[in-house]
XYZ file of C-alpha atoms in Angstrom:
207
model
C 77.192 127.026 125.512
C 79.109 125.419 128.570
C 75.917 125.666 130.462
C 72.993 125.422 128.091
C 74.682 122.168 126.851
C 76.655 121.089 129.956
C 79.571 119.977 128.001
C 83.225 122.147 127.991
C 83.027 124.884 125.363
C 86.686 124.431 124.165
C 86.673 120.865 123.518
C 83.246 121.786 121.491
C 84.268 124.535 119.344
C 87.283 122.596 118.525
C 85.817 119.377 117.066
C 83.021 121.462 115.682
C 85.711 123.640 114.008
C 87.365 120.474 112.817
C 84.098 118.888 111.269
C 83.487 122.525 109.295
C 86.629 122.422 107.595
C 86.118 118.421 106.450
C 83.062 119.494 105.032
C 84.009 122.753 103.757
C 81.383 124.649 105.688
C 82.386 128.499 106.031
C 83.430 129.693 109.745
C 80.290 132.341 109.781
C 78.279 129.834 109.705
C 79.738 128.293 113.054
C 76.322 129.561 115.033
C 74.114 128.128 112.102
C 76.062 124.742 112.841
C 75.847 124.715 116.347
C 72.060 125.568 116.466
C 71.797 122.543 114.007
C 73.845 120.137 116.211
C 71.981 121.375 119.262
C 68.337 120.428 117.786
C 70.111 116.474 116.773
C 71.822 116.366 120.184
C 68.077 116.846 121.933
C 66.497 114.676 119.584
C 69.139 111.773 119.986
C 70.381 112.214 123.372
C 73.882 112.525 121.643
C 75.887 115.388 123.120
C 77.002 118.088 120.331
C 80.738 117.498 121.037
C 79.800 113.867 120.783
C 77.958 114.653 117.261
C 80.997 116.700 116.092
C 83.538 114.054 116.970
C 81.711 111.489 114.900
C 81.740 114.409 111.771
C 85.049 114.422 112.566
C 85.962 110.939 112.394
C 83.911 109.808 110.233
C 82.380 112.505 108.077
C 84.966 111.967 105.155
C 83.100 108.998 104.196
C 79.849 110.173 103.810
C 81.139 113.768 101.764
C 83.207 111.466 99.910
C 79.495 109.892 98.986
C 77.951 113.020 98.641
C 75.698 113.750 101.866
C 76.189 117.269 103.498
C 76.836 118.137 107.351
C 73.349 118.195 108.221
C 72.580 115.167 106.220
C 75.878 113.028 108.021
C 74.614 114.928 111.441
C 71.101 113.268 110.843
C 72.436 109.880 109.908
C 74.721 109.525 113.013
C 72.158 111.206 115.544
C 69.165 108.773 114.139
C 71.762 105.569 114.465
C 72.262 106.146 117.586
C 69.071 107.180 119.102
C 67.783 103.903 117.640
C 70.928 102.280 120.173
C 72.886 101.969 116.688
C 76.653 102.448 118.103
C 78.392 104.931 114.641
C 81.479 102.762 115.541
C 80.354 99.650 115.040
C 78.452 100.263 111.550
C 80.347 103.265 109.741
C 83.002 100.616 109.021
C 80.554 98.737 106.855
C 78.759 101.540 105.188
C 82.452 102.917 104.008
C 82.598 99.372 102.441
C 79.529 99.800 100.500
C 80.528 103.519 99.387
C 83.641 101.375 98.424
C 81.510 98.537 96.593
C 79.208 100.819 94.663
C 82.242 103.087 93.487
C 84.096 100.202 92.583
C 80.721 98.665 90.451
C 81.165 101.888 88.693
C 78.548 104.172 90.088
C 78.674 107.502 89.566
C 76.051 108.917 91.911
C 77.058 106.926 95.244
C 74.712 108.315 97.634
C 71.444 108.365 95.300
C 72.646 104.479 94.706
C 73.063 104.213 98.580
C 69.534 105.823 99.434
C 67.778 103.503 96.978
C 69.520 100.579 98.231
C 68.146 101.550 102.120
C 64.793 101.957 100.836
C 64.504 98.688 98.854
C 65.829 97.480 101.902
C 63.246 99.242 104.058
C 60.371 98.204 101.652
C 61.495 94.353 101.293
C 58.493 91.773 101.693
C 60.447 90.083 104.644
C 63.149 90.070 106.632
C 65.156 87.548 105.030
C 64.722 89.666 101.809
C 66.063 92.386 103.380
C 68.938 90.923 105.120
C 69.797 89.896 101.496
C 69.854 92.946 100.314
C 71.547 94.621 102.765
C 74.555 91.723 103.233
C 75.296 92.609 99.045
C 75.297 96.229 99.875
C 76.840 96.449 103.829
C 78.681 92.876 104.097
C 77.755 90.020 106.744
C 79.625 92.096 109.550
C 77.361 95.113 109.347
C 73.958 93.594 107.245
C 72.078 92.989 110.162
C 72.573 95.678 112.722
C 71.742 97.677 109.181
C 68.747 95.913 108.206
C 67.246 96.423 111.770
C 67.744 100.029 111.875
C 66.410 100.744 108.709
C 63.547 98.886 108.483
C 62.520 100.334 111.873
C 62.952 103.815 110.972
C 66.691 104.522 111.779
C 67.774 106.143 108.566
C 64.491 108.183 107.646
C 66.139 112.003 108.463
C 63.488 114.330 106.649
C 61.833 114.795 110.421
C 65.173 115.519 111.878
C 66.669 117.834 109.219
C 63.354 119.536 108.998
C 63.936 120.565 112.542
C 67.815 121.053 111.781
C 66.555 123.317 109.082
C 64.427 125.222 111.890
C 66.999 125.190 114.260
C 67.865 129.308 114.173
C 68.299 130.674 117.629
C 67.985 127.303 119.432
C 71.397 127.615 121.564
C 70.888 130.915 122.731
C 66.472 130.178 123.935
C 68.140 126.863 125.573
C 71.163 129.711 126.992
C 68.468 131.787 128.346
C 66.418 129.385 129.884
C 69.381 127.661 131.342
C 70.174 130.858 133.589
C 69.841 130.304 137.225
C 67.995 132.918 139.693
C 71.250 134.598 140.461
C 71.982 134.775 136.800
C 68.964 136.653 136.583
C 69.381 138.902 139.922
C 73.069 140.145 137.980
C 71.495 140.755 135.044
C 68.642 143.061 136.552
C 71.088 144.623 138.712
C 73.742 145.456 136.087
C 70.025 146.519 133.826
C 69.933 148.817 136.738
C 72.990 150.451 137.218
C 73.414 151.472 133.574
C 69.918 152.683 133.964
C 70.859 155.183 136.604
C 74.361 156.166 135.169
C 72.565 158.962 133.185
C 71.225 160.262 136.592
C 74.369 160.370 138.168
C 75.734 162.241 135.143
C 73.049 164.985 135.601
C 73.391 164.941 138.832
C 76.974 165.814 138.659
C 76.762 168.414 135.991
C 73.999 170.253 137.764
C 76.109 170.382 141.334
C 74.485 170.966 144.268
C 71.322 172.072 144.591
């Protein structure tokens, strides 16, 4: 992982660990997970331990709302591949979790979705901004309203992948092994290739 990824291993398990247990996700599943954040952290520049921290932090909200790892993984890797800084907007989407459970809603994140796609689909921008200042606030409407209506919170292309991602770590692993790497490996292939020899060798004495 340390190489493939080029970030330290420890600190990476840890917050990944961390972000499985806020969203209840079992611990065999860990290599699922980190194939999953692997494929976001390529398609949003975003490293994994940088994904998982953001789970971490602010993951509660959005399981609170209903969305799943992959689902909150999407969300935060499409914000900020589109230069949305998490930090500055999760603040305002927690207040409109807040608003719509407080207006009685039942089903926050269906309420939520709908809300970005009227938003998305508004005639103009002014429209929009409307719609997304009732739902997100003033401090958060318009970095919103940007990023969604150019594409920031459509996931299906990025959780497709995510749902793809199977073996992702360990091809980026392999092809992340240097020349030397690669020398060990064929010599070590080679040595327990002619360990039988020596054995028969031995037993048979000399000839």
């Amino acid at each position: 992982f340390s190489r493939a990824m080029g970030e330290d291993v420890g600190t990476a398990i840890t917050t990944v660990a961390d972000a499985m247990e806020i969203f209840n996700v079992p611990v065999e599943d860990t290599q699922s997970l980190l194939d999953k954040l692997t494929v976001a952290s390529q398609a949003s520049g975003v490293s994994v331990t940088g994904l998982a921290a953001n789970l971490e932090t602010f993951g509660p909200i959005l399981k609170n709302a209903g969305f799943t790892i992959e689902e909150s993984t999407a969300i935060f890797a499409n914000l900020e591949a589109a230069g949305i800084a998490v930090t500055r907007v999760m603040p305002a989407m927690n207040g409109a979790i807040k608003r719509l459970a407080a207006e009685g809603v039942t089903d926050i994140k269906s309420a939520l979705l709908g809300q970005i796609e009227a938003i998305k689909e508004a005639t103009t921008d002014t429209e929009a901004l409307n719609i997304a200042t009732a739902l997100f606030g003033a401090d958060g409407a318009q970095r919103f309203m940007v990023g969604i209506r150019n594409g920031a919170l459509e996931l299906d292309t990025l959780l497709g992948a995510m749902e793809n991602a199977d073996g992702t770590l360990a091809e980026l692993a392999e092809t992340t092994l240097t020349m030397s790497d690669k020398l060990d490996i064929m010599k070590n292939r080679a040595k327990d290739a002619l360990v039988p020899f020596g054995k028969f060798a031995t037993a048979i004495g000399p000839m």
